[in-house]
PDB file of C-alpha atoms in Angstrom:
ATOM      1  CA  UNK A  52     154.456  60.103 142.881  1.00 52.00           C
ATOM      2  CA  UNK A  53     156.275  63.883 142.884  1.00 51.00           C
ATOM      3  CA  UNK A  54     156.381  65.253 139.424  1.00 51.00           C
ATOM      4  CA  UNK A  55     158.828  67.297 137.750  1.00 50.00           C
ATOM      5  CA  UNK A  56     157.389  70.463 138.890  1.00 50.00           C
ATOM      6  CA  UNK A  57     157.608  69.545 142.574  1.00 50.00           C
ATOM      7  CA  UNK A  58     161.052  68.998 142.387  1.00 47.00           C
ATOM      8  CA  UNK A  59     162.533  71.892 140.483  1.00 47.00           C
ATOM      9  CA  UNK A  60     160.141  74.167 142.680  1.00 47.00           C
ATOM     10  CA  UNK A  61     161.924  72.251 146.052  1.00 47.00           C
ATOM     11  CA  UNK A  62     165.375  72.473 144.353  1.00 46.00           C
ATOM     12  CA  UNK A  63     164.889  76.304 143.578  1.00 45.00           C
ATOM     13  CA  UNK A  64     163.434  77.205 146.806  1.00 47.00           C
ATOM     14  CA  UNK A  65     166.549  74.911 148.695  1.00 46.00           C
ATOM     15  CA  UNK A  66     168.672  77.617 146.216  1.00 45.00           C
ATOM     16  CA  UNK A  67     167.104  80.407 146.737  1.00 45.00           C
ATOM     17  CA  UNK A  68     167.546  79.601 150.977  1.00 46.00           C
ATOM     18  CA  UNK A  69     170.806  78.785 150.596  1.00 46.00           C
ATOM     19  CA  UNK A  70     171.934  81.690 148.549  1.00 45.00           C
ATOM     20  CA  UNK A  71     170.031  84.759 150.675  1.00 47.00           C
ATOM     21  CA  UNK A  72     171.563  82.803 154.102  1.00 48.00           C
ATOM     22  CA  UNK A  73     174.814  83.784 152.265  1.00 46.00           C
ATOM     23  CA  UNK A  74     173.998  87.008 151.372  1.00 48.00           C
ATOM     24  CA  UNK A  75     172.511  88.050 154.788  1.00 47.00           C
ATOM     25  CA  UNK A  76     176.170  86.725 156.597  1.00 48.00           C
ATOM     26  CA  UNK A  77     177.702  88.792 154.040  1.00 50.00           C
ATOM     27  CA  UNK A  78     175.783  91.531 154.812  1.00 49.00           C
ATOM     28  CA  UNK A  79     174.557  92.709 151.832  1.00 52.00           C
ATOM     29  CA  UNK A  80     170.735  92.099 152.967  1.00 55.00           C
ATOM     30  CA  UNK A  81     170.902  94.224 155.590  1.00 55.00           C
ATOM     31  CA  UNK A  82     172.423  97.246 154.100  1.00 55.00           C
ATOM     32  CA  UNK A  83     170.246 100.246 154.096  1.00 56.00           C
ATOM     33  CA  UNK A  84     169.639 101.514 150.458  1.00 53.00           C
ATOM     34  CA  UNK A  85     170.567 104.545 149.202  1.00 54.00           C
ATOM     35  CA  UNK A  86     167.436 106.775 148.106  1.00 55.00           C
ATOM     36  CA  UNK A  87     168.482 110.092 146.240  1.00 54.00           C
ATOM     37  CA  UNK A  88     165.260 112.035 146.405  1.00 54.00           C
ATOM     38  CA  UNK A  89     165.781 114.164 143.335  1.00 57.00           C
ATOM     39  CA  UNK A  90     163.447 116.736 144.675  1.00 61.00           C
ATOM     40  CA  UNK A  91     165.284 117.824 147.504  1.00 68.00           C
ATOM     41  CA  UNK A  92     167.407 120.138 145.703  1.00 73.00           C
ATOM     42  CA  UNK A  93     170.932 118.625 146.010  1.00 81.00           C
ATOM     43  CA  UNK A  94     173.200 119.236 143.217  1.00 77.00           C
ATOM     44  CA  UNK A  95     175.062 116.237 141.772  1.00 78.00           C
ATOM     45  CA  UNK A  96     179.170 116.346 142.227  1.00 82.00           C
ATOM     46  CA  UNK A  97     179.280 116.197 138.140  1.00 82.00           C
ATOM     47  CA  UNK A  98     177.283 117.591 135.499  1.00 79.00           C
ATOM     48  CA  UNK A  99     177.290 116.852 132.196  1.00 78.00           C
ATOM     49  CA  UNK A 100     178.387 119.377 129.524  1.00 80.00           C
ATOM     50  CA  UNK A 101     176.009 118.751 127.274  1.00 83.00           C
ATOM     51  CA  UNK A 102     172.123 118.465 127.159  1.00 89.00           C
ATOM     52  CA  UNK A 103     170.953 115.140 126.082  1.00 90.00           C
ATOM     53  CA  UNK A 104     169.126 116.710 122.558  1.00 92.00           C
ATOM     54  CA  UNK A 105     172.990 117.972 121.638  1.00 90.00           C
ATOM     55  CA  UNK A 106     174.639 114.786 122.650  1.00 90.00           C
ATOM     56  CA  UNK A 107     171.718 113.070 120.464  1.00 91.00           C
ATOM     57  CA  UNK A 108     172.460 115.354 117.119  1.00 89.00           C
ATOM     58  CA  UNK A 109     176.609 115.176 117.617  1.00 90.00           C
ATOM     59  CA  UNK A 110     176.289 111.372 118.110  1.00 91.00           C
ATOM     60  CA  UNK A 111     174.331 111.140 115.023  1.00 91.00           C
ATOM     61  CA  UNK A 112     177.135 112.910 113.258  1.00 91.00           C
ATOM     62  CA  UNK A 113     179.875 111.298 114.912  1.00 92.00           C
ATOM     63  CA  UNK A 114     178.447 107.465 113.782  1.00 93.00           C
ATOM     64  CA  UNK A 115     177.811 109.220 110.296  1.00 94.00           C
ATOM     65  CA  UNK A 116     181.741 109.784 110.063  1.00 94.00           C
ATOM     66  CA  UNK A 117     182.626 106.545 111.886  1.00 94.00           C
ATOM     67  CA  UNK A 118     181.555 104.401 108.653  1.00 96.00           C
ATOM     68  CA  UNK A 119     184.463 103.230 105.676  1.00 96.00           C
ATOM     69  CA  UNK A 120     182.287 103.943 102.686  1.00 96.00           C
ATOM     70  CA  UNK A 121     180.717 106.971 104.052  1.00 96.00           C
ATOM     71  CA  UNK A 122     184.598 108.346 105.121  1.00 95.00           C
ATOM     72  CA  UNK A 123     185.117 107.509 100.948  1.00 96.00           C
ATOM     73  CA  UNK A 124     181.970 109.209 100.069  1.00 96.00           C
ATOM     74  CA  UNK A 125     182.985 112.174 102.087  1.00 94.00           C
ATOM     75  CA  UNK A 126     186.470 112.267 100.372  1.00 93.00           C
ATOM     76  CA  UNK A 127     185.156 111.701  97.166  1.00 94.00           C
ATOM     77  CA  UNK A 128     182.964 114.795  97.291  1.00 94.00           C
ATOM     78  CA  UNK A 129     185.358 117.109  99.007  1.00 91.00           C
ATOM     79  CA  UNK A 130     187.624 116.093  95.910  1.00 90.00           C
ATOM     80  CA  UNK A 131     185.015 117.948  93.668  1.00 85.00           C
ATOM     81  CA  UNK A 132     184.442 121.196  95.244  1.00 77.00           C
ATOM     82  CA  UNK A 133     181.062 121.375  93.170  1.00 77.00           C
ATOM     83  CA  UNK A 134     178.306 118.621  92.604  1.00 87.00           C
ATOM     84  CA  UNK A 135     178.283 115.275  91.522  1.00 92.00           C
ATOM     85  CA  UNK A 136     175.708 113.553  90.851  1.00 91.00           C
ATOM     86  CA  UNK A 137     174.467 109.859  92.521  1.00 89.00           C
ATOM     87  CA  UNK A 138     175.562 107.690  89.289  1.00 90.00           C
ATOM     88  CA  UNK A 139     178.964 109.056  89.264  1.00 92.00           C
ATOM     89  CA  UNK A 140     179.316 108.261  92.970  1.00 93.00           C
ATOM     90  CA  UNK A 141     178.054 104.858  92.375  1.00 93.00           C
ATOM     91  CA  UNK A 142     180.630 104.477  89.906  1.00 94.00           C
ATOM     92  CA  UNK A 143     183.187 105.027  92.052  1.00 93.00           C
ATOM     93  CA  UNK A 144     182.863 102.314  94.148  1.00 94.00           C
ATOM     94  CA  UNK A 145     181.901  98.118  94.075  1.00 94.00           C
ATOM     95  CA  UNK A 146     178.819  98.334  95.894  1.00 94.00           C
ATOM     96  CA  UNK A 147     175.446  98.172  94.105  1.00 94.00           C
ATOM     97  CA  UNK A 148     173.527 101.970  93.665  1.00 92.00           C
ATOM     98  CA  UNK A 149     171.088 101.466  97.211  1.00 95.00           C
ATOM     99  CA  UNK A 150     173.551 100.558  99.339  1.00 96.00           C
ATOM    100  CA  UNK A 151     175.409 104.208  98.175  1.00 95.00           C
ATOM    101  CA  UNK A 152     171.993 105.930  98.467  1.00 94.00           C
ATOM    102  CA  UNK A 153     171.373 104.427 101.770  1.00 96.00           C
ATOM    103  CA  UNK A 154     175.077 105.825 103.178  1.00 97.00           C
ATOM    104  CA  UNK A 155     174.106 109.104 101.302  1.00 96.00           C
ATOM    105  CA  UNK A 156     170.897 109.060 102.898  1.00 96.00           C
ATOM    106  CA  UNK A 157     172.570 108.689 106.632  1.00 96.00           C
ATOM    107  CA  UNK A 158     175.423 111.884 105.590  1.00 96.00           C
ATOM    108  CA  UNK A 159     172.414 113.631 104.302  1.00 95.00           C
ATOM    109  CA  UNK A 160     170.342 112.843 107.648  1.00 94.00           C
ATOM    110  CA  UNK A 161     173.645 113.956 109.705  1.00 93.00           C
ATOM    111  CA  UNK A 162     173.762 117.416 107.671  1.00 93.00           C
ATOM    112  CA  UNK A 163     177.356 116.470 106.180  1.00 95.00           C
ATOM    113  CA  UNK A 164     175.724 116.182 103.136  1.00 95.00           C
ATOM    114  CA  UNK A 165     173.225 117.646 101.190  1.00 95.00           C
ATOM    115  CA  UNK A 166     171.731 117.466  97.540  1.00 93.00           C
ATOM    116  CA  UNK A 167     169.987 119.285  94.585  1.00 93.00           C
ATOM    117  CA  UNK A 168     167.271 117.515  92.152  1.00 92.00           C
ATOM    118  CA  UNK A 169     168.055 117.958  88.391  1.00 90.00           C
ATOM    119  CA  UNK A 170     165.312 115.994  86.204  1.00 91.00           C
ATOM    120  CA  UNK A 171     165.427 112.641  87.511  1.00 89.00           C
ATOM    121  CA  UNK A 172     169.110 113.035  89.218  1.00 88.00           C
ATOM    122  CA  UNK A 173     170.839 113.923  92.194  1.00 90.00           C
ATOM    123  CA  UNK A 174     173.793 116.067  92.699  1.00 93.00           C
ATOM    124  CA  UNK A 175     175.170 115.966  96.078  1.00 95.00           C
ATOM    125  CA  UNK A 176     178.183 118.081  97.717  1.00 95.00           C
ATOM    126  CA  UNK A 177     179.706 118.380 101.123  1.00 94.00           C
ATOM    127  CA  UNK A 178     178.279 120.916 103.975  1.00 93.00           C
ATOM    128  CA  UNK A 179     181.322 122.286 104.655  1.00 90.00           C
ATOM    129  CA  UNK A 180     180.234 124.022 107.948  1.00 92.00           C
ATOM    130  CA  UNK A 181     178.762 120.383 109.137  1.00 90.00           C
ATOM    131  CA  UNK A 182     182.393 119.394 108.510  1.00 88.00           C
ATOM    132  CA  UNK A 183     183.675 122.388 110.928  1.00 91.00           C
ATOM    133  CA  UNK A 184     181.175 121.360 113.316  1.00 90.00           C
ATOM    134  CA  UNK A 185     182.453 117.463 113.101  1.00 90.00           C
ATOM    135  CA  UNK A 186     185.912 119.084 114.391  1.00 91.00           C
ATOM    136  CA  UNK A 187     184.487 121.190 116.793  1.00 91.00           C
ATOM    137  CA  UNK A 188     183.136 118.329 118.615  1.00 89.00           C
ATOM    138  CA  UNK A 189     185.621 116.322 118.216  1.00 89.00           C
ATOM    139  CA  UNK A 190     188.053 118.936 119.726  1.00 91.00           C
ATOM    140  CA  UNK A 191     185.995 120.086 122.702  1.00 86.00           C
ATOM    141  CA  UNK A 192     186.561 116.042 123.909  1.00 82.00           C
ATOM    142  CA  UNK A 193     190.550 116.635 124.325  1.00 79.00           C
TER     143      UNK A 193
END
């Protein structure tokens, strides 16, 4: 009696066959693979202008600016040239006082934000140099 396992192993192996006969007639098989020893010294055509810890921190940025509520946030504090504090920005909008502090944790991670402790509150205001920087970025692309 030939149990399942026989047959799927037969069936894959009849597959397998079938599909590396077509791939040898193609010619695929017996290409010779490219190695690129990076050791050897040979400079790539195209280099990337940026180092990967700088594409890391203006990515951060960039995803902290690509969000609705954090765009909002970012308005709303730009509005008020000084402080305001957390419950007056949870005011502002419909969603509940940790989703806010989450988004103001992610500006404040990016450096678009930043904040000052009074008692048990939190006034926050706009970096206005992180800002600059946003558009600096954004402009070296075009």
């Amino acid at each position: 009696m030939t149990s399942m396992n026989q047959v799927s192993t037969t069936t894959a192996r009849a597959v397998s066959t079938s599909s590396a006969g077509s791939a040898t007639a193609l010619g695929i098989l017996n290409r010779p693979a490219t190695i690129v020893d990076k050791g050897i010294g040979i400079a790539p055509k195209f280099m990337p202008t940026l180092t990967e810890e700088d594409a890391i921190v203006q990515a951060r940025l960039l995803k902290a600016l690509a969000d609705p509520t954090r765009l909002r946030i970012l308005s709303l504090l730009s509005r008020h040239e000084g402080e305001v504090c957390v419950f007056e920005i949870v005011e502002s909008f419909t969603l509940e006082q940790p989703t806010i502090s989450h988004h103001l944790r992610i500006l404040r991670d990016s450096g678009l934000v930043d904040c000052r402790k009074k008692g048990l509150w939190a006034y926050y205001y706009v970096r206005r140099e992180a800002l600059s920087r946003a558009r600096d970025v954004i402009s070296s692309l075009a």
